[in-house]
PDB file of C-alpha atoms in Angstrom:
ATOM      1  CA  MET D   1     128.858  90.447 105.655  1.00 87.00           C
ATOM      2  CA  THR D   2     127.808  92.701 102.989  1.00 90.00           C
ATOM      3  CA  ASP D   3     124.632  92.517 101.082  1.00 89.00           C
ATOM      4  CA  GLU D   4     126.625  91.175  97.992  1.00 89.00           C
ATOM      5  CA  GLU D   5     128.098  88.369 100.017  1.00 91.00           C
ATOM      6  CA  LEU D   6     124.736  87.479 101.681  1.00 91.00           C
ATOM      7  CA  ILE D   7     123.161  87.424  98.270  1.00 89.00           C
ATOM      8  CA  ASN D   8     125.963  85.037  97.066  1.00 89.00           C
ATOM      9  CA  GLU D   9     125.471  82.784 100.026  1.00 90.00           C
ATOM     10  CA  ILE D  10     121.707  82.556  99.446  1.00 88.00           C
ATOM     11  CA  LYS D  11     122.183  81.692  95.891  1.00 87.00           C
ATOM     12  CA  SER D  12     124.580  79.104  97.054  1.00 88.00           C
ATOM     13  CA  GLY D  13     121.525  77.730  99.331  1.00 87.00           C
ATOM     14  CA  SER D  14     122.343  79.355 102.704  1.00 86.00           C
ATOM     15  CA  GLN D  15     119.189  79.733 104.933  1.00 88.00           C
ATOM     16  CA  ALA D  16     121.310  81.650 107.648  1.00 91.00           C
ATOM     17  CA  ALA D  17     122.244  84.315 104.813  1.00 90.00           C
ATOM     18  CA  ILE D  18     118.590  84.725 104.150  1.00 89.00           C
ATOM     19  CA  GLU D  19     117.524  85.292 107.692  1.00 92.00           C
ATOM     20  CA  ILE D  20     120.450  87.914 108.142  1.00 93.00           C
ATOM     21  CA  LEU D  21     119.205  89.813 105.292  1.00 92.00           C
ATOM     22  CA  ILE D  22     115.611  89.844 106.042  1.00 92.00           C
ATOM     23  CA  ARG D  23     116.657  90.898 109.833  1.00 94.00           C
ATOM     24  CA  ARG D  24     118.734  93.738 108.264  1.00 95.00           C
ATOM     25  CA  TYR D  25     115.936  95.176 106.058  1.00 95.00           C
ATOM     26  CA  TYR D  26     112.621  94.076 107.717  1.00 95.00           C
ATOM     27  CA  ASN D  27     112.171  97.236 109.587  1.00 94.00           C
ATOM     28  CA  GLU D  28     112.755  99.482 106.756  1.00 92.00           C
ATOM     29  CA  VAL D  29     110.559  97.617 104.368  1.00 94.00           C
ATOM     30  CA  TYR D  30     107.705  97.488 107.054  1.00 94.00           C
ATOM     31  CA  GLY D  31     108.209 101.150 107.987  1.00 90.00           C
ATOM     32  CA  PHE D  32     107.910 102.013 104.167  1.00 89.00           C
ATOM     33  CA  ILE D  33     104.704  99.952 103.705  1.00 90.00           C
ATOM     34  CA  TYR D  34     103.256 101.161 107.062  1.00 87.00           C
ATOM     35  CA  ARG D  35     103.551 104.804 105.991  1.00 82.00           C
ATOM     36  CA  ARG D  36     101.915 104.207 102.631  1.00 82.00           C
ATOM     37  CA  THR D  37      98.929 101.924 104.391  1.00 80.00           C
ATOM     38  CA  GLN D  38      98.653 103.098 108.008  1.00 77.00           C
ATOM     39  CA  GLN D  39      97.472  99.728 108.750  1.00 83.00           C
ATOM     40  CA  GLN D  40      99.645  97.474 110.983  1.00 88.00           C
ATOM     41  CA  SER D  41      98.186  94.198 110.074  1.00 89.00           C
ATOM     42  CA  LEU D  42      98.121  94.717 106.453  1.00 90.00           C
ATOM     43  CA  SER D  43     101.638  96.114 106.756  1.00 92.00           C
ATOM     44  CA  TYR D  44     102.759  92.887 108.384  1.00 94.00           C
ATOM     45  CA  ASP D  45     101.226  90.774 105.594  1.00 93.00           C
ATOM     46  CA  LEU D  46     102.473  93.121 102.675  1.00 95.00           C
ATOM     47  CA  THR D  47     105.884  93.008 104.238  1.00 95.00           C
ATOM     48  CA  GLN D  48     106.001  89.092 104.443  1.00 94.00           C
ATOM     49  CA  GLU D  49     104.954  88.961 100.710  1.00 95.00           C
ATOM     50  CA  VAL D  50     107.777  91.215  99.549  1.00 95.00           C
ATOM     51  CA  PHE D  51     110.094  89.056 101.333  1.00 94.00           C
ATOM     52  CA  VAL D  52     108.681  85.927  99.755  1.00 93.00           C
ATOM     53  CA  LYS D  53     109.100  87.704  96.299  1.00 94.00           C
ATOM     54  CA  MET D  54     112.514  88.646  97.152  1.00 92.00           C
ATOM     55  CA  PHE D  55     113.474  85.280  97.950  1.00 89.00           C
ATOM     56  CA  LYS D  56     111.832  83.834  94.861  1.00 90.00           C
ATOM     57  CA  SER D  57     113.566  86.319  92.656  1.00 90.00           C
ATOM     58  CA  ILE D  58     116.959  86.964  94.253  1.00 89.00           C
ATOM     59  CA  SER D  59     118.572  84.716  91.568  1.00 84.00           C
ATOM     60  CA  SER D  60     117.603  87.470  89.150  1.00 85.00           C
ATOM     61  CA  PHE D  61     119.428  90.379  91.218  1.00 85.00           C
ATOM     62  CA  GLN D  62     122.225  91.384  89.138  1.00 82.00           C
ATOM     63  CA  GLY D  63     123.795  94.007  91.374  1.00 78.00           C
ATOM     64  CA  LYS D  64     123.170  96.909  88.869  1.00 80.00           C
ATOM     65  CA  SER D  65     121.672  98.797  91.770  1.00 81.00           C
ATOM     66  CA  LYS D  66     122.121  98.602  95.506  1.00 88.00           C
ATOM     67  CA  PHE D  67     120.141  95.619  97.031  1.00 90.00           C
ATOM     68  CA  ARG D  68     118.203  97.941  99.286  1.00 90.00           C
ATOM     69  CA  SER D  69     117.067  99.964  96.441  1.00 89.00           C
ATOM     70  CA  TRP D  70     116.078  96.711  94.527  1.00 91.00           C
ATOM     71  CA  LEU D  71     114.072  95.283  97.710  1.00 93.00           C
ATOM     72  CA  ILE D  72     112.288  98.855  98.197  1.00 91.00           C
ATOM     73  CA  THR D  73     111.175  98.695  94.405  1.00 91.00           C
ATOM     74  CA  ILE D  74     109.575  95.236  95.409  1.00 94.00           C
ATOM     75  CA  ALA D  75     107.905  96.731  98.182  1.00 94.00           C
ATOM     76  CA  LEU D  76     106.615  99.839  96.173  1.00 91.00           C
ATOM     77  CA  ASN D  77     105.227  97.513  93.534  1.00 92.00           C
ATOM     78  CA  GLN D  78     103.540  95.254  96.216  1.00 93.00           C
ATOM     79  CA  VAL D  79     101.868  98.374  97.700  1.00 90.00           C
ATOM     80  CA  ARG D  80     100.785  99.637  94.427  1.00 86.00           C
ATOM     81  CA  ASP D  81      99.361  96.291  93.258  1.00 88.00           C
ATOM     82  CA  TYR D  82      97.486  96.074  96.468  1.00 87.00           C
ATOM     83  CA  MET D  83      96.149  99.715  96.215  1.00 81.00           C
ATOM     84  CA  ARG D  84      95.137  99.018  92.699  1.00 77.00           C
ATOM     85  CA  THR D  85      93.110  95.843  93.535  1.00 76.00           C
ATOM     86  CA  LYS D  86      91.554  97.362  96.521  1.00 69.00           C
ATOM     87  CA  LYS D  87      90.968 100.782  94.951  1.00 51.00           C
ATOM     88  CA  LYS D  88      91.844 102.596  98.060  1.00 41.00           C
ATOM     89  CA  ASP D  89      93.954 105.672  98.946  1.00 38.00           C
ATOM     90  CA  PHE D  90      96.336 104.768 101.891  1.00 35.00           C
ATOM     91  CA  ILE D  91      98.682 107.728 101.709  1.00 36.00           C
ATOM     92  CA  ASN D  92      99.527 108.680 105.194  1.00 37.00           C
ATOM     93  CA  ILE D  93     102.970 109.533 106.285  1.00 36.00           C
ATOM     94  CA  GLU D  94     104.617 110.859 109.408  1.00 36.00           C
ATOM     95  CA  SER D  95     105.826 114.547 109.250  1.00 38.00           C
ATOM     96  CA  GLU D  96     109.217 114.339 110.672  1.00 39.00           C
ATOM     97  CA  TRP D  97     111.082 113.793 107.174  1.00 38.00           C
ATOM     98  CA  LEU D  98     109.565 116.642 105.331  1.00 47.00           C
ATOM     99  CA  GLU D  99     111.035 119.189 107.725  1.00 44.00           C
ATOM    100  CA  GLN D 100     114.532 119.479 105.941  1.00 40.00           C
ATOM    101  CA  THR D 101     112.687 120.064 102.573  1.00 43.00           C
ATOM    102  CA  LEU D 102     111.058 123.300 103.524  1.00 46.00           C
ATOM    103  CA  THR D 103     113.616 126.091 103.015  1.00 42.00           C
ATOM    104  CA  ASP D 104     111.779 129.178 101.740  1.00 43.00           C
ATOM    105  CA  THR D 105     111.273 131.220 104.918  1.00 38.00           C
ATOM    106  CA  LYS D 106     108.332 133.478 103.524  1.00 40.00           C
ATOM    107  CA  ASP D 107     106.334 130.248 102.694  1.00 46.00           C
ATOM    108  CA  ASN D 108     107.916 127.889 105.358  1.00 48.00           C
ATOM    109  CA  VAL D 109     105.414 125.577 106.638  1.00 46.00           C
ATOM    110  CA  THR D 110     108.229 123.908 108.983  1.00 45.00           C
ATOM    111  CA  TYR D 111     106.291 125.291 112.092  1.00 49.00           C
ATOM    112  CA  LEU D 112     103.815 122.566 111.265  1.00 46.00           C
ATOM    113  CA  PHE D 113     106.278 119.725 111.562  1.00 45.00           C
ATOM    114  CA  GLU D 114     107.538 120.941 114.915  1.00 50.00           C
ATOM    115  CA  LYS D 115     104.398 120.323 116.726  1.00 48.00           C
ATOM    116  CA  LYS D 116     103.185 116.667 117.098  1.00 48.00           C
ATOM    117  CA  GLU D 117      99.792 117.819 117.456  1.00 50.00           C
ATOM    118  CA  GLU D 118      99.709 118.897 113.817  1.00 60.00           C
ATOM    119  CA  ALA D 119     100.442 115.428 112.388  1.00 59.00           C
ATOM    120  CA  GLN D 120      96.914 114.691 111.474  1.00 61.00           C
ATOM    121  CA  GLU D 121      96.890 117.871 109.265  1.00 68.00           C
ATOM    122  CA  ILE D 122      99.984 116.844 107.388  1.00 65.00           C
ATOM    123  CA  ARG D 123      98.350 113.280 107.017  1.00 63.00           C
ATOM    124  CA  ASN D 124      95.207 114.876 105.564  1.00 68.00           C
ATOM    125  CA  ALA D 125      97.344 117.096 103.342  1.00 72.00           C
ATOM    126  CA  LEU D 126      99.559 114.289 102.174  1.00 70.00           C
ATOM    127  CA  ALA D 127      96.684 112.311 101.250  1.00 72.00           C
ATOM    128  CA  GLN D 128      95.575 114.920  98.864  1.00 82.00           C
ATOM    129  CA  LEU D 129      98.867 114.438  96.518  1.00 86.00           C
ATOM    130  CA  PRO D 130      98.832 111.997  93.699  1.00 87.00           C
ATOM    131  CA  ASP D 131     100.522 108.762  94.410  1.00 82.00           C
ATOM    132  CA  PHE D 132     103.656 109.443  92.156  1.00 87.00           C
ATOM    133  CA  GLN D 133     104.361 112.432  94.205  1.00 87.00           C
ATOM    134  CA  SER D 134     103.772 110.979  97.709  1.00 83.00           C
ATOM    135  CA  GLU D 135     105.847 108.080  96.631  1.00 83.00           C
ATOM    136  CA  ALA D 136     108.836 110.104  95.635  1.00 86.00           C
ATOM    137  CA  ILE D 137     108.417 112.374  98.877  1.00 78.00           C
ATOM    138  CA  ILE D 138     108.512 109.121 100.985  1.00 76.00           C
ATOM    139  CA  LEU D 139     111.424 107.560  99.158  1.00 82.00           C
ATOM    140  CA  LYS D 140     113.462 110.844  99.334  1.00 82.00           C
ATOM    141  CA  TYR D 141     112.923 112.263 102.599  1.00 73.00           C
ATOM    142  CA  PHE D 142     111.884 109.399 104.834  1.00 71.00           C
ATOM    143  CA  HIS D 143     114.135 106.565 103.465  1.00 79.00           C
ATOM    144  CA  GLY D 144     116.951 108.967 102.155  1.00 82.00           C
ATOM    145  CA  TYR D 145     117.225 107.568  98.539  1.00 84.00           C
ATOM    146  CA  LYS D 146     118.984 109.698  96.026  1.00 88.00           C
ATOM    147  CA  TYR D 147     116.991 111.027  93.015  1.00 90.00           C
ATOM    148  CA  ARG D 148     118.630 108.550  90.749  1.00 89.00           C
ATOM    149  CA  GLU D 149     117.768 105.730  92.881  1.00 89.00           C
ATOM    150  CA  ILE D 150     114.161 106.735  93.176  1.00 90.00           C
ATOM    151  CA  ALA D 151     113.916 107.102  89.267  1.00 90.00           C
ATOM    152  CA  GLU D 152     115.152 103.354  89.017  1.00 88.00           C
ATOM    153  CA  MET D 153     112.555 102.345  91.495  1.00 87.00           C
ATOM    154  CA  THR D 154     109.826 104.176  90.024  1.00 87.00           C
ATOM    155  CA  ASN D 155     110.875 103.488  86.365  1.00 87.00           C
ATOM    156  CA  SER D 156     111.149 107.318  85.584  1.00 90.00           C
ATOM    157  CA  THR D 157     113.831 109.874  84.985  1.00 92.00           C
ATOM    158  CA  GLU D 158     115.766 111.968  87.757  1.00 90.00           C
ATOM    159  CA  SER D 159     114.268 115.110  86.408  1.00 90.00           C
ATOM    160  CA  ALA D 160     110.697 113.642  86.824  1.00 91.00           C
ATOM    161  CA  VAL D 161     111.336 112.598  90.108  1.00 91.00           C
ATOM    162  CA  LYS D 162     112.778 116.230  91.204  1.00 89.00           C
ATOM    163  CA  SER D 163     109.582 117.703  89.415  1.00 89.00           C
ATOM    164  CA  ARG D 164     107.312 115.265  91.430  1.00 89.00           C
ATOM    165  CA  ILE D 165     108.918 116.135  94.580  1.00 87.00           C
ATOM    166  CA  PHE D 166     108.983 120.028  93.990  1.00 86.00           C
ATOM    167  CA  GLN D 167     105.493 120.034  92.830  1.00 88.00           C
ATOM    168  CA  GLY D 168     104.377 117.800  95.925  1.00 88.00           C
ATOM    169  CA  LEU D 169     106.089 120.129  98.279  1.00 85.00           C
ATOM    170  CA  LYS D 170     104.484 123.258  96.613  1.00 85.00           C
ATOM    171  CA  LYS D 171     100.929 121.649  96.788  1.00 87.00           C
ATOM    172  CA  LEU D 172     101.574 120.779 100.501  1.00 79.00           C
ATOM    173  CA  SER D 173     102.703 124.425 101.199  1.00 81.00           C
ATOM    174  CA  LYS D 174      99.503 125.581  99.467  1.00 84.00           C
ATOM    175  CA  ILE D 175      97.357 123.164 101.429  1.00 81.00           C
ATOM    176  CA  PHE D 176      98.828 124.047 104.638  1.00 75.00           C
ATOM    177  CA  ARG D 177      98.434 127.828 104.123  1.00 78.00           C
ATOM    178  CA  ARG D 178      94.705 127.343 102.979  1.00 79.00           C
ATOM    179  CA  GLU D 179      94.037 124.956 106.074  1.00 71.00           C
ATOM    180  CA  ASN D 180      95.849 127.621 108.291  1.00 67.00           C
ATOM    181  CA  ASN D 181      93.855 130.597 106.980  1.00 71.00           C
ATOM    182  CA  GLU D 182      90.740 128.675 107.234  1.00 70.00           C
ATOM    183  CA  GLY D 183      91.528 127.751 110.880  1.00 63.00           C
ATOM    184  CA  ARG D 184      92.271 131.407 111.806  1.00 61.00           C
ATOM    185  CA  SER D 185      88.873 132.409 110.018  1.00 60.00           C
ATOM    186  CA  LYS D 186      86.937 130.113 112.054  1.00 60.00           C
ATOM    187  CA  SER D 187      88.533 131.113 115.272  1.00 55.00           C
ATOM    188  CA  GLY D 188      87.758 134.861 114.526  1.00 55.00           C
ATOM    189  CA  ARG D 189      91.342 136.011 113.732  1.00 52.00           C
ATOM    190  CA  ILE D 190      90.846 137.154 110.420  1.00 48.00           C
TER     191      ILE D 190
END
């Protein structure tokens, strides 16, 4: 069944359709939240809250966007709300999804992504980005959303999303180069 068919079934009172929809998207929602929080139990809790909110507001889903985008928007807002109330910065994500974005060979930092042992450096660098940039990067390169979808989810324009991603990647490149140069200095290679 398609998402739309399941939503219609849910609106008609089908519990089975709810379970199917949750199973279909649980891992994606949990993965998005985990990459933002890096805390397993917190991610489980927030994921449960996302699906409770989804269930409570499913009747308001009008199908103007894809259900998947609508659900991730709920997850994005859930994480933002949590971060705002707890005043913590939980931006840590895995490295593989950025690999495809780094194309300029002169300033290319792809080599960092090819080595698993460099993952902590990447997490540290990503933690230095503003939330709006890291959210856009996560949604684009880990979850594969289009600029238009990210703009809808983050309540911004496509050009703003493109700019956030471009500026975020540019900052990451500078951070990686700076850390790489500092590492070589400490080891006596410069």
